[in-house]
mmCIF file of C-alpha atoms and ligand atoms in Angstrom:
data_model
loop_
_atom_site.group_PDB
_atom_site.id
_atom_site.type_symbol
_atom_site.label_atom_id
_atom_site.label_comp_id
_atom_site.label_asym_id
_atom_site.label_seq_id
_atom_site.Cartn_x
_atom_site.Cartn_y
_atom_site.Cartn_z
ATOM 1 C CA MET A 1 3.721 -3.828 7.793
ATOM 2 C CA SER A 2 3.096 -0.182 7.003
ATOM 3 C CA ASN A 3 2.905 2.547 9.581
ATOM 4 C CA ARG A 4 -0.705 3.447 10.451
ATOM 5 C CA ILE A 5 -0.132 7.006 9.204
ATOM 6 C CA CYS A 6 0.084 5.606 5.636
ATOM 7 C CA PHE A 7 -3.444 4.172 5.947
ATOM 8 C CA GLU A 8 -4.671 7.362 7.595
ATOM 9 C CA ALA A 9 -3.195 9.481 4.783
ATOM 10 C CA LEU A 10 -4.900 7.226 2.211
ATOM 11 C CA ASP A 11 -8.170 7.553 4.143
ATOM 12 C CA ARG A 12 -8.017 11.363 4.123
ATOM 13 C CA THR A 13 -7.064 11.449 0.430
ATOM 14 C CA ILE A 14 -9.988 9.231 -0.613
ATOM 15 C CA ARG A 15 -12.387 11.261 1.567
ATOM 16 C CA ASP A 16 -11.134 14.478 -0.068
ATOM 17 C CA ILE A 17 -11.545 13.119 -3.597
ATOM 18 C CA LEU A 18 -14.951 11.495 -3.101
ATOM 19 C CA GLY A 19 -16.186 14.269 -0.788
ATOM 20 C CA ASP A 20 -16.087 16.706 -3.720
ATOM 21 C CA VAL A 21 -18.532 14.487 -5.598
ATOM 22 C CA CYS A 22 -20.803 13.628 -2.662
ATOM 23 C CA GLY A 23 -20.416 15.525 0.635
ATOM 24 C CA SER A 24 -21.561 12.637 2.868
ATOM 25 C CA LYS A 25 -18.598 10.498 1.708
ATOM 26 C CA ARG A 26 -16.269 12.887 3.521
ATOM 27 C CA GLU A 27 -17.739 11.592 6.794
ATOM 28 C CA ARG A 28 -17.026 7.907 6.095
ATOM 29 C CA ASN A 29 -13.775 5.951 6.439
ATOM 30 C CA PHE A 30 -12.098 5.676 3.004
ATOM 31 C CA GLY A 31 -15.064 7.675 1.674
ATOM 32 C CA GLY A 32 -17.240 4.580 2.040
ATOM 33 C CA VAL A 33 -15.057 2.507 -0.317
ATOM 34 C CA THR A 34 -14.436 -1.093 0.791
ATOM 35 C CA VAL A 35 -10.694 -1.562 1.337
ATOM 36 C CA VAL A 36 -9.067 -4.967 1.840
ATOM 37 C CA LEU A 37 -5.999 -4.969 4.080
ATOM 38 C CA GLY A 38 -3.793 -8.047 4.543
ATOM 39 C CA GLY A 39 -1.392 -8.465 7.412
ATOM 40 C CA ASP A 40 -0.156 -10.544 10.297
ATOM 41 C CA PHE A 41 0.490 -8.846 13.633
ATOM 42 C CA ARG A 42 2.671 -11.785 14.671
ATOM 43 C CA GLN A 43 5.178 -10.834 11.949
ATOM 44 C CA THR A 44 7.462 -7.814 12.055
ATOM 45 C CA LEU A 45 5.684 -4.538 12.846
ATOM 46 C CA PRO A 46 6.256 -1.066 11.321
ATOM 47 C CA VAL A 47 9.895 -0.017 11.703
ATOM 48 C CA VAL A 48 10.154 3.284 13.580
ATOM 49 C CA PRO A 49 13.867 4.208 13.611
ATOM 50 C CA GLY A 50 15.349 4.627 17.066
ATOM 51 C CA SER A 51 12.082 3.704 18.753
ATOM 52 C CA GLY A 52 11.120 1.219 21.443
ATOM 53 C CA LYS A 53 8.216 -1.112 22.034
ATOM 54 C CA HIS A 54 5.684 1.641 22.783
ATOM 55 C CA GLU A 55 6.340 3.606 19.569
ATOM 56 C CA THR A 56 6.260 0.431 17.477
ATOM 57 C CA ILE A 57 2.897 -0.627 18.884
ATOM 58 C CA SER A 58 1.577 2.901 18.528
ATOM 59 C CA ALA A 59 2.567 2.938 14.811
ATOM 60 C CA SER A 60 0.479 -0.183 14.122
ATOM 61 C CA ILE A 61 -2.905 0.086 12.487
ATOM 62 C CA THR A 62 -4.547 -1.456 15.574
ATOM 63 C CA ASN A 63 -3.992 1.949 17.221
ATOM 64 C CA SER A 64 -5.638 3.864 14.399
ATOM 65 C CA TYR A 65 -9.150 5.334 14.417
ATOM 66 C CA LEU A 66 -9.654 3.159 11.312
ATOM 67 C CA TRP A 67 -9.260 -0.103 13.219
ATOM 68 C CA ASN A 68 -12.685 0.076 14.920
ATOM 69 C CA SER A 69 -14.400 -0.125 11.559
ATOM 70 C CA CYS A 70 -12.384 -3.124 10.309
ATOM 71 C CA ILE A 71 -14.005 -6.544 10.034
ATOM 72 C CA ILE A 72 -11.358 -9.162 10.834
ATOM 73 C CA LEU A 73 -11.279 -12.364 8.794
ATOM 74 C CA LYS A 74 -8.707 -14.944 9.882
ATOM 75 C CA LEU A 75 -6.757 -17.358 7.657
ATOM 76 C CA THR A 76 -6.273 -20.678 9.361
ATOM 77 C CA SER A 77 -4.254 -23.041 7.108
ATOM 78 C CA ASN A 78 -0.509 -22.883 6.585
ATOM 79 C CA MET A 79 -0.488 -23.231 2.788
ATOM 80 C CA ARG A 80 3.280 -22.725 2.540
ATOM 81 C CA LEU A 81 3.903 -25.917 4.528
ATOM 82 C CA SER A 82 1.021 -28.106 3.445
ATOM 83 C CA ARG A 83 1.973 -28.165 -0.239
ATOM 84 C CA PHE A 84 4.900 -30.552 0.134
ATOM 85 C CA ALA A 85 3.752 -33.255 2.563
ATOM 86 C CA ASP A 86 2.931 -36.470 0.632
ATOM 87 C CA THR A 87 3.296 -39.473 2.941
ATOM 88 C CA ASP A 88 1.482 -39.864 6.281
ATOM 89 C CA GLU A 89 4.789 -39.618 8.118
ATOM 90 C CA GLU A 90 5.663 -36.350 6.345
ATOM 91 C CA LYS A 91 2.162 -35.012 6.992
ATOM 92 C CA GLU A 92 2.504 -35.690 10.722
ATOM 93 C CA ARG A 93 5.969 -34.113 10.887
ATOM 94 C CA THR A 94 4.732 -31.088 8.964
ATOM 95 C CA ALA A 95 1.680 -30.741 11.239
ATOM 96 C CA ASN A 96 3.927 -30.859 14.344
ATOM 97 C CA PHE A 97 6.221 -28.278 12.787
ATOM 98 C CA ALA A 98 3.241 -26.030 11.940
ATOM 99 C CA ASN A 99 2.063 -26.265 15.573
ATOM 100 C CA TRP A 100 5.547 -25.406 16.832
ATOM 101 C CA LEU A 101 5.602 -22.365 14.519
ATOM 102 C CA LEU A 102 2.226 -21.286 15.900
ATOM 103 C CA SER A 103 3.462 -21.497 19.484
ATOM 104 C CA VAL A 104 6.566 -19.437 18.601
ATOM 105 C CA ARG A 105 4.314 -16.985 16.749
ATOM 106 C CA ASN A 106 2.000 -16.521 19.754
ATOM 107 C CA GLY A 107 4.809 -16.428 22.312
ATOM 108 C CA ALA A 108 3.322 -19.585 23.798
ATOM 109 C CA GLU A 109 6.385 -21.785 23.307
ATOM 110 C CA HIS A 110 7.726 -22.858 26.710
ATOM 111 C CA SER A 111 10.347 -20.284 27.731
ATOM 112 C CA VAL A 112 13.744 -21.117 29.177
ATOM 113 C CA GLN A 113 15.409 -19.249 32.054
ATOM 114 C CA ILE A 114 18.819 -17.993 30.963
ATOM 115 C CA SER A 115 21.226 -17.120 33.740
ATOM 116 C CA ASN A 116 22.431 -13.478 33.635
ATOM 117 C CA SER A 117 19.456 -12.562 31.474
ATOM 118 C CA GLN A 118 16.651 -10.364 32.714
ATOM 119 C CA GLU A 119 14.604 -11.506 29.777
ATOM 120 C CA PHE A 120 12.506 -14.629 29.928
ATOM 121 C CA GLU A 121 11.580 -14.827 26.260
ATOM 122 C CA TRP A 122 14.119 -17.512 25.384
ATOM 123 C CA ILE A 123 13.038 -20.755 23.775
ATOM 124 C CA ARG A 124 14.818 -24.022 23.091
ATOM 125 C CA ILE A 125 15.263 -24.901 19.412
ATOM 126 C CA PRO A 126 14.734 -28.605 18.591
ATOM 127 C CA GLU A 127 18.128 -30.225 18.027
ATOM 128 C CA SER A 128 17.242 -31.475 14.538
ATOM 129 C CA PHE A 129 17.288 -27.877 13.256
ATOM 130 C CA LEU A 130 20.637 -26.889 14.757
ATOM 131 C CA ILE A 131 23.802 -26.463 12.675
ATOM 132 C CA ASP A 132 27.000 -27.648 14.332
ATOM 133 C CA PRO A 133 29.096 -24.419 14.331
ATOM 134 C CA GLY A 134 32.365 -26.388 13.934
ATOM 135 C CA VAL A 135 35.480 -24.199 13.747
ATOM 136 C CA ASP A 136 33.968 -21.627 11.394
ATOM 137 C CA GLU A 137 30.322 -20.680 11.999
ATOM 138 C CA THR A 138 29.999 -18.794 8.716
ATOM 139 C CA LYS A 139 31.327 -21.686 6.644
ATOM 140 C CA SER A 140 29.081 -24.182 8.495
ATOM 141 C CA THR A 141 26.003 -22.043 7.756
ATOM 142 C CA ILE A 142 26.945 -21.619 4.085
ATOM 143 C CA ASP A 143 27.587 -25.375 3.707
ATOM 144 C CA ALA A 144 24.227 -26.219 5.331
ATOM 145 C CA THR A 145 22.269 -23.739 3.191
ATOM 146 C CA TYR A 146 24.232 -24.000 -0.071
ATOM 147 C CA PRO A 147 25.407 -27.619 -0.375
ATOM 148 C CA ASP A 148 27.195 -28.385 -3.701
ATOM 149 C CA LEU A 149 27.601 -24.654 -4.328
ATOM 150 C CA LYS A 150 30.575 -25.117 -6.671
ATOM 151 C CA SER A 151 28.593 -27.238 -9.128
ATOM 152 C CA MET A 152 25.182 -25.562 -8.675
ATOM 153 C CA TYR A 153 26.113 -21.882 -8.376
ATOM 154 C CA MET A 154 24.626 -20.952 -11.800
ATOM 155 C CA ASP A 155 21.426 -22.981 -11.384
ATOM 156 C CA ALA A 156 18.489 -20.559 -11.120
ATOM 157 C CA SER A 157 16.121 -22.942 -9.336
ATOM 158 C CA TYR A 158 18.851 -23.919 -6.813
ATOM 159 C CA LEU A 159 19.336 -20.207 -6.025
ATOM 160 C CA ARG A 160 15.608 -19.466 -5.983
ATOM 161 C CA GLN A 161 14.995 -22.170 -3.388
ATOM 162 C CA ARG A 162 17.397 -20.985 -0.674
ATOM 163 C CA ALA A 163 18.747 -18.109 1.363
ATOM 164 C CA ILE A 164 20.502 -17.392 4.621
ATOM 165 C CA VAL A 165 18.502 -15.044 6.856
ATOM 166 C CA THR A 166 19.891 -13.063 9.769
ATOM 167 C CA PRO A 167 18.734 -10.104 11.886
ATOM 168 C CA LYS A 168 21.263 -7.394 10.922
ATOM 169 C CA ASN A 169 22.667 -5.901 7.726
ATOM 170 C CA ASP A 170 26.325 -6.173 8.843
ATOM 171 C CA ALA A 171 26.062 -9.966 9.017
ATOM 172 C CA VAL A 172 24.185 -10.012 5.684
ATOM 173 C CA ASN A 173 27.019 -8.126 3.970
ATOM 174 C CA SER A 174 29.771 -10.317 5.346
ATOM 175 C CA LEU A 175 27.854 -13.542 4.520
ATOM 176 C CA ASN A 176 27.207 -12.334 0.962
ATOM 177 C CA GLU A 177 30.888 -11.532 0.468
ATOM 178 C CA SER A 178 31.898 -14.935 1.851
ATOM 179 C CA VAL A 179 29.588 -16.844 -0.507
ATOM 180 C CA LEU A 180 30.624 -14.690 -3.497
ATOM 181 C CA ASP A 181 34.262 -15.577 -2.778
ATOM 182 C CA LEU A 182 33.389 -19.276 -3.066
ATOM 183 C CA ILE A 183 32.038 -19.141 -6.618
ATOM 184 C CA PRO A 184 34.280 -18.926 -9.707
ATOM 185 C CA GLY A 185 34.432 -15.841 -11.925
ATOM 186 C CA ASN A 186 35.768 -12.304 -11.952
ATOM 187 C CA LYS A 187 34.525 -9.752 -9.487
ATOM 188 C CA HIS A 188 33.153 -6.486 -10.891
ATOM 189 C CA VAL A 189 33.157 -3.543 -8.516
ATOM 190 C CA TYR A 190 30.607 -0.769 -9.056
ATOM 191 C CA LEU A 191 30.969 2.384 -6.965
ATOM 192 C CA SER A 192 27.995 4.678 -6.452
ATOM 193 C CA ALA A 193 28.030 8.443 -7.049
ATOM 194 C CA ASP A 194 26.850 10.090 -3.813
ATOM 195 C CA SER A 195 25.982 13.703 -3.098
ATOM 196 C CA VAL A 196 23.861 15.832 -0.809
ATOM 197 C CA ASP A 197 20.646 16.969 -2.469
ATOM 198 C CA GLY A 198 20.835 20.676 -3.249
ATOM 199 C CA SER A 199 24.558 20.711 -2.415
ATOM 200 C CA ASP A 200 25.000 23.597 -4.867
ATOM 201 C CA ASN A 201 23.306 25.841 -2.299
ATOM 202 C CA MET A 202 25.115 24.343 0.707
ATOM 203 C CA SER A 203 27.627 26.425 2.571
ATOM 204 C CA ASP A 204 31.273 25.293 2.465
ATOM 205 C CA ASP A 205 31.044 24.600 6.216
ATOM 206 C CA LEU A 206 28.236 22.104 5.758
ATOM 207 C CA ARG A 207 29.948 20.542 2.745
ATOM 208 C CA GLY A 208 33.026 20.091 4.929
ATOM 209 C CA ILE A 209 31.003 18.328 7.627
ATOM 210 C CA TYR A 210 29.549 15.815 5.146
ATOM 211 C CA PRO A 211 32.337 14.911 2.690
ATOM 212 C CA THR A 212 31.778 12.293 -0.021
ATOM 213 C CA GLU A 213 33.612 9.639 2.040
ATOM 214 C CA PHE A 214 31.029 10.145 4.796
ATOM 215 C CA LEU A 215 28.142 9.799 2.332
ATOM 216 C CA ASN A 216 29.726 6.617 0.903
ATOM 217 C CA ASN A 217 29.473 4.976 4.325
ATOM 218 C CA ILE A 218 25.735 5.551 4.637
ATOM 219 C CA GLY A 219 23.880 2.325 3.944
ATOM 220 C CA GLY A 220 21.162 -0.018 5.055
ATOM 221 C CA GLY A 221 17.447 -0.064 4.407
ATOM 222 C CA SER A 222 16.470 0.107 0.774
ATOM 223 C CA LEU A 223 19.662 1.889 -0.287
ATOM 224 C CA PRO A 224 22.096 -0.097 -2.483
ATOM 225 C CA CYS A 225 25.715 -0.322 -1.249
ATOM 226 C CA HIS A 226 28.240 2.310 -2.264
ATOM 227 C CA ARG A 227 30.635 -0.492 -3.209
ATOM 228 C CA LEU A 228 28.610 -3.126 -5.049
ATOM 229 C CA ILE A 229 30.594 -6.263 -5.891
ATOM 230 C CA LEU A 230 29.037 -8.723 -8.352
ATOM 231 C CA LYS A 231 29.950 -11.823 -10.358
ATOM 232 C CA VAL A 232 28.090 -13.503 -13.189
ATOM 233 C CA GLY A 233 25.897 -16.183 -11.578
ATOM 234 C CA ALA A 234 25.343 -14.298 -8.315
ATOM 235 C CA PRO A 235 21.744 -13.918 -7.062
ATOM 236 C CA VAL A 236 20.570 -10.346 -6.441
ATOM 237 C CA MET A 237 17.467 -8.751 -5.012
ATOM 238 C CA ILE A 238 15.938 -5.758 -6.800
ATOM 239 C CA LEU A 239 15.567 -2.814 -4.418
ATOM 240 C CA GLN A 240 13.069 -0.617 -6.255
ATOM 241 C CA ASN A 241 9.764 -0.989 -8.042
ATOM 242 C CA ILE A 242 11.034 -0.796 -11.646
ATOM 243 C CA ASP A 243 8.048 -2.271 -13.502
ATOM 244 C CA GLN A 244 5.323 -3.414 -11.113
ATOM 245 C CA PRO A 245 2.815 -4.738 -13.702
ATOM 246 C CA ASN A 246 5.556 -7.100 -14.938
ATOM 247 C CA GLY A 247 6.617 -8.141 -11.453
ATOM 248 C CA ILE A 248 9.962 -6.292 -11.445
ATOM 249 C CA CYS A 249 9.570 -4.917 -7.954
ATOM 250 C CA ASN A 250 11.303 -4.257 -4.676
ATOM 251 C CA GLY A 251 12.054 -7.787 -3.357
ATOM 252 C CA THR A 252 12.079 -9.602 -6.735
ATOM 253 C CA ARG A 253 15.125 -11.910 -6.999
ATOM 254 C CA ALA A 254 17.262 -12.439 -10.103
ATOM 255 C CA VAL A 255 20.562 -14.003 -11.215
ATOM 256 C CA VAL A 256 23.283 -11.884 -12.829
ATOM 257 C CA THR A 257 23.870 -13.002 -16.433
ATOM 258 C CA ALA A 258 26.154 -10.238 -17.765
ATOM 259 C CA LEU A 259 28.058 -7.334 -16.285
ATOM 260 C CA GLY A 260 28.806 -4.257 -18.387
ATOM 261 C CA ARG A 261 30.222 -0.883 -17.465
ATOM 262 C CA ARG A 262 26.964 1.036 -17.586
ATOM 263 C CA ILE A 263 24.408 -1.730 -17.465
ATOM 264 C CA ILE A 264 23.929 -5.144 -15.881
ATOM 265 C CA GLN A 265 21.801 -7.957 -17.253
ATOM 266 C CA VAL A 266 19.867 -10.284 -14.935
ATOM 267 C CA LYS A 267 17.483 -13.234 -15.294
ATOM 268 C CA LEU A 268 14.453 -12.969 -12.989
ATOM 269 C CA ILE A 269 13.959 -16.006 -10.728
ATOM 270 C CA THR A 270 10.856 -14.944 -8.762
ATOM 271 C CA GLY A 271 7.617 -13.151 -9.614
ATOM 272 C CA ILE A 272 5.374 -13.250 -12.652
ATOM 273 C CA SER A 273 8.216 -12.647 -15.127
ATOM 274 C CA THR A 274 10.406 -15.537 -13.931
ATOM 275 C CA ASN A 275 13.069 -16.547 -16.527
ATOM 276 C CA LYS A 276 12.816 -13.205 -18.337
ATOM 277 C CA HIS A 277 16.129 -11.383 -18.965
ATOM 278 C CA ILE A 278 16.187 -7.650 -18.228
ATOM 279 C CA CYS A 279 18.862 -4.955 -18.379
ATOM 280 C CA ILE A 280 19.208 -2.623 -15.418
ATOM 281 C CA PRO A 281 20.923 0.791 -15.521
ATOM 282 C CA ARG A 282 22.136 2.807 -12.540
ATOM 283 C CA ILE A 283 19.257 4.809 -11.057
ATOM 284 C CA LEU A 284 18.984 7.684 -8.624
ATOM 285 C CA PHE A 285 18.015 6.951 -5.016
ATOM 286 C CA ILE A 286 16.827 9.842 -2.851
ATOM 287 C CA HIS A 287 17.519 8.904 0.760
ATOM 288 C CA LYS A 288 15.762 10.842 3.537
ATOM 289 C CA THR A 289 16.364 9.923 7.127
ATOM 290 C CA THR A 290 15.869 11.658 10.434
ATOM 291 C CA ALA A 291 19.453 10.631 11.316
ATOM 292 C CA PHE A 292 20.943 13.393 9.089
ATOM 293 C CA PRO A 293 19.877 16.981 8.436
ATOM 294 C CA PHE A 294 20.093 16.534 4.664
ATOM 295 C CA VAL A 295 18.658 14.474 1.833
ATOM 296 C CA MET A 296 21.173 12.197 0.150
ATOM 297 C CA ARG A 297 21.354 11.270 -3.547
ATOM 298 C CA ARG A 298 22.970 7.993 -4.576
ATOM 299 C CA ARG A 299 23.261 6.818 -8.185
ATOM 300 C CA GLN A 300 23.804 3.057 -8.210
ATOM 301 C CA PHE A 301 22.412 -0.185 -9.658
ATOM 302 C CA PRO A 302 19.218 -0.934 -7.676
ATOM 303 C CA VAL A 303 20.333 -4.404 -6.603
ATOM 304 C CA ARG A 304 21.893 -6.156 -3.638
ATOM 305 C CA LEU A 305 23.457 -9.617 -3.388
ATOM 306 C CA CYS A 306 20.971 -12.024 -1.816
ATOM 307 C CA TYR A 307 22.736 -15.231 -0.856
ATOM 308 C CA ALA A 308 21.849 -13.789 2.551
ATOM 309 C CA MET A 309 19.198 -11.225 3.509
ATOM 310 C CA THR A 310 17.853 -9.671 6.675
ATOM 311 C CA ILE A 311 14.878 -11.347 8.312
ATOM 312 C CA ASN A 312 12.824 -8.187 7.680
ATOM 313 C CA LYS A 313 13.688 -8.281 3.968
ATOM 314 C CA SER A 314 12.810 -12.004 3.784
ATOM 315 C CA GLN A 315 9.219 -11.324 4.875
ATOM 316 C CA GLY A 316 6.928 -12.508 2.090
ATOM 317 C CA GLN A 317 9.469 -14.979 0.609
ATOM 318 C CA SER A 318 8.895 -18.760 0.484
ATOM 319 C CA LEU A 319 12.103 -20.823 0.499
ATOM 320 C CA ASP A 320 12.774 -24.550 0.374
ATOM 321 C CA MET A 321 16.011 -24.162 2.355
ATOM 322 C CA VAL A 322 16.482 -21.499 5.026
ATOM 323 C CA GLY A 323 19.707 -21.056 6.965
ATOM 324 C CA LEU A 324 18.959 -18.912 10.008
ATOM 325 C CA TYR A 325 22.241 -17.325 11.129
ATOM 326 C CA LEU A 326 21.974 -16.088 14.706
ATOM 327 C CA LEU A 327 25.382 -14.618 15.389
ATOM 328 C CA GLU A 328 23.356 -12.645 17.896
ATOM 329 C CA PRO A 329 19.687 -13.155 18.803
ATOM 330 C CA ILE A 330 16.811 -11.384 17.074
ATOM 331 C CA PHE A 331 15.949 -7.921 18.442
ATOM 332 C CA SER A 332 12.317 -7.169 17.610
ATOM 333 C CA HIS A 333 8.787 -8.498 17.703
ATOM 334 C CA GLY A 334 7.920 -11.294 15.267
ATOM 335 C CA GLN A 335 11.413 -11.621 13.766
ATOM 336 C CA LEU A 336 12.006 -15.180 14.941
ATOM 337 C CA TYR A 337 8.615 -16.304 13.651
ATOM 338 C CA VAL A 338 9.175 -14.631 10.262
ATOM 339 C CA ALA A 339 12.574 -16.314 9.909
ATOM 340 C CA LEU A 340 11.330 -19.789 10.904
ATOM 341 C CA SER A 341 8.203 -19.575 8.773
ATOM 342 C CA ARG A 342 9.961 -18.819 5.442
ATOM 343 C CA THR A 343 10.529 -22.531 4.889
ATOM 344 C CA THR A 344 8.217 -24.777 2.898
ATOM 345 C CA SER A 345 9.027 -27.907 4.946
ATOM 346 C CA PRO A 346 10.607 -28.835 8.282
ATOM 347 C CA ASN A 347 13.497 -30.443 6.340
ATOM 348 C CA GLY A 348 14.326 -27.027 4.897
ATOM 349 C CA LEU A 349 15.272 -25.260 8.115
ATOM 350 C CA LYS A 350 18.774 -25.076 9.600
ATOM 351 C CA ILE A 351 19.670 -22.742 12.455
ATOM 352 C CA LEU A 352 23.074 -21.624 13.660
ATOM 353 C CA ILE A 353 23.168 -20.208 17.177
ATOM 354 C CA VAL A 354 26.464 -18.619 18.184
ATOM 355 C CA ASP A 355 26.839 -18.879 21.918
ATOM 356 C CA GLN A 356 30.269 -17.545 22.809
ATOM 357 C CA ASP A 357 29.639 -17.521 26.567
ATOM 358 C CA ASP A 358 28.041 -20.963 26.608
ATOM 359 C CA LEU A 359 25.069 -19.420 28.419
ATOM 360 C CA TYR A 360 22.185 -20.374 26.196
ATOM 361 C CA LYS A 361 23.121 -23.566 24.385
ATOM 362 C CA GLY A 362 20.506 -24.366 21.743
ATOM 363 C CA CYS A 363 18.238 -21.539 22.959
ATOM 364 C CA THR A 364 17.365 -18.250 21.339
ATOM 365 C CA LYS A 365 15.377 -15.115 22.039
ATOM 366 C CA ASN A 366 11.771 -14.785 20.900
ATOM 367 C CA ILE A 367 10.138 -11.360 21.243
ATOM 368 C CA VAL A 368 6.345 -11.219 21.094
ATOM 369 C CA TYR A 369 4.427 -8.053 22.031
ATOM 370 C CA ARG A 370 1.198 -9.630 23.172
ATOM 371 C CA GLU A 371 -0.410 -6.182 23.471
ATOM 372 C CA ILE A 372 -0.693 -6.007 19.702
ATOM 373 C CA PHE A 373 -3.185 -8.852 19.259
HETATM 374 N N1 LIG B 1 -4.738 -21.433 -1.810
HETATM 375 C C1 LIG B 1 -3.475 -21.821 -1.974
HETATM 376 N N2 LIG B 1 -3.198 -22.992 -2.552
HETATM 377 C C2 LIG B 1 -1.916 -23.415 -2.693
HETATM 378 N N3 LIG B 1 -0.852 -22.733 -2.289
HETATM 379 C C3 LIG B 1 -1.061 -21.545 -1.702
HETATM 380 C C4 LIG B 1 -2.385 -21.028 -1.509
HETATM 381 N N4 LIG B 1 -2.276 -19.845 -0.878
HETATM 382 C C5 LIG B 1 -0.967 -19.616 -0.706
HETATM 383 N N5 LIG B 1 -0.232 -20.640 -1.185
HETATM 384 C C6 LIG B 1 1.223 -20.753 -1.175
HETATM 385 O O1 LIG B 1 1.680 -20.528 0.150
HETATM 386 C C7 LIG B 1 2.837 -19.697 0.139
HETATM 387 C C8 LIG B 1 2.610 -18.474 0.998
HETATM 388 O O2 LIG B 1 1.636 -17.668 0.361
HETATM 389 P P1 LIG B 1 1.659 -16.110 0.499
HETATM 390 O O3 LIG B 1 3.066 -15.606 0.315
HETATM 391 O O4 LIG B 1 0.569 -15.534 -0.330
HETATM 392 O O5 LIG B 1 1.236 -15.965 2.013
HETATM 393 P P2 LIG B 1 1.530 -14.806 3.033
HETATM 394 O O6 LIG B 1 0.443 -14.850 4.045
HETATM 395 O O7 LIG B 1 1.792 -13.528 2.316
HETATM 396 O O8 LIG B 1 2.857 -15.331 3.710
HETATM 397 P P3 LIG B 1 3.810 -14.552 4.706
HETATM 398 O O9 LIG B 1 3.043 -13.386 5.234
HETATM 399 O O10 LIG B 1 4.134 -15.563 5.760
HETATM 400 O O11 LIG B 1 4.993 -14.199 3.884
HETATM 401 C C9 LIG B 1 3.145 -19.357 -1.291
HETATM 402 O O12 LIG B 1 4.181 -20.218 -1.725
HETATM 403 C C10 LIG B 1 1.843 -19.628 -2.008
HETATM 404 O O13 LIG B 1 2.081 -20.092 -3.327
#
């Protein structure tokens, strides 16, 4: 969900443009133009780096002057789930699962008291969804989400249907590397070219503080990795809007079909151009963050492996098989609901909960800011 200041900036821009034509339009929200907004306050809220609950709620459009003039229309059917239930038994199981999702979504699922925890937002996960961690939690999660990987690793629909989701990028990277190691083929390593924007005018002192090695370690968000490792057959997610009218956008998934020195070829597996082959060159990313007093430039292929992805990045995806990897519990509002609701059927959800201290067996954290709705 976008920060409310984006909507407010759009509002002021439209008022400015239309106000020149007709002065009274300057006084009306969006210059009197009807605007349709879609969103779910039970899913993840705007990300405000380094902020807490208050700042997150404050960044939501419900706290904008625009909200009072919104007419709220509610969607009531879970279309993602209802498509696949054929028999009466499946329909009943799916309806129960949909109700369970709703109670997680609203924070109404019965909470469990965890000793040593000041937090009470812990819920018990039904046993049928749990993955037995065995001796290697990562391997158990990969096996549950990607069965028959060795024979199916090139199959586009197999890859389209599934993903491991997890709260943090560190776990995403290590899961992606682990799955890539399991498939045959040569690894190609692509290093990015990183620099500080305007570094020509930077003093030697500043250049010394931020050497290239430091820039190489900056990652996360929508920035591709400095060290991108790919194999033919690996699924990737596109990280930039390359050609929106043709569905080649941030979040579109694809399978690598050829790896060259200066270009990679992929076959799209989601979006309106599914099955189309496209070639992708390295492109320039301009990375601005309040964490550093400079703007960074990174030239790299705009893709990331997507055997696993963060829960936030999975928002909007529909998957037949979801492996939820909770090496540690979720950390923000709506994340658990987003992760659980990516699946198209209750049979397509497997959850691994790592509980090293044996404190919360089969339970996990669910954070719901009820103030937002
Ligand atoms: N009217 C419909 N008939 C059949 N299938 C539908 C319909 N509406 C949506 N779906 C299917 O339900 C799934 C979810 O739809 P969509 O992604 O548009 O919803 P969403 O509200 O954006 O989901 P979320 O916010 O949870 O990601 C998709 O697979 C879509 O094809």
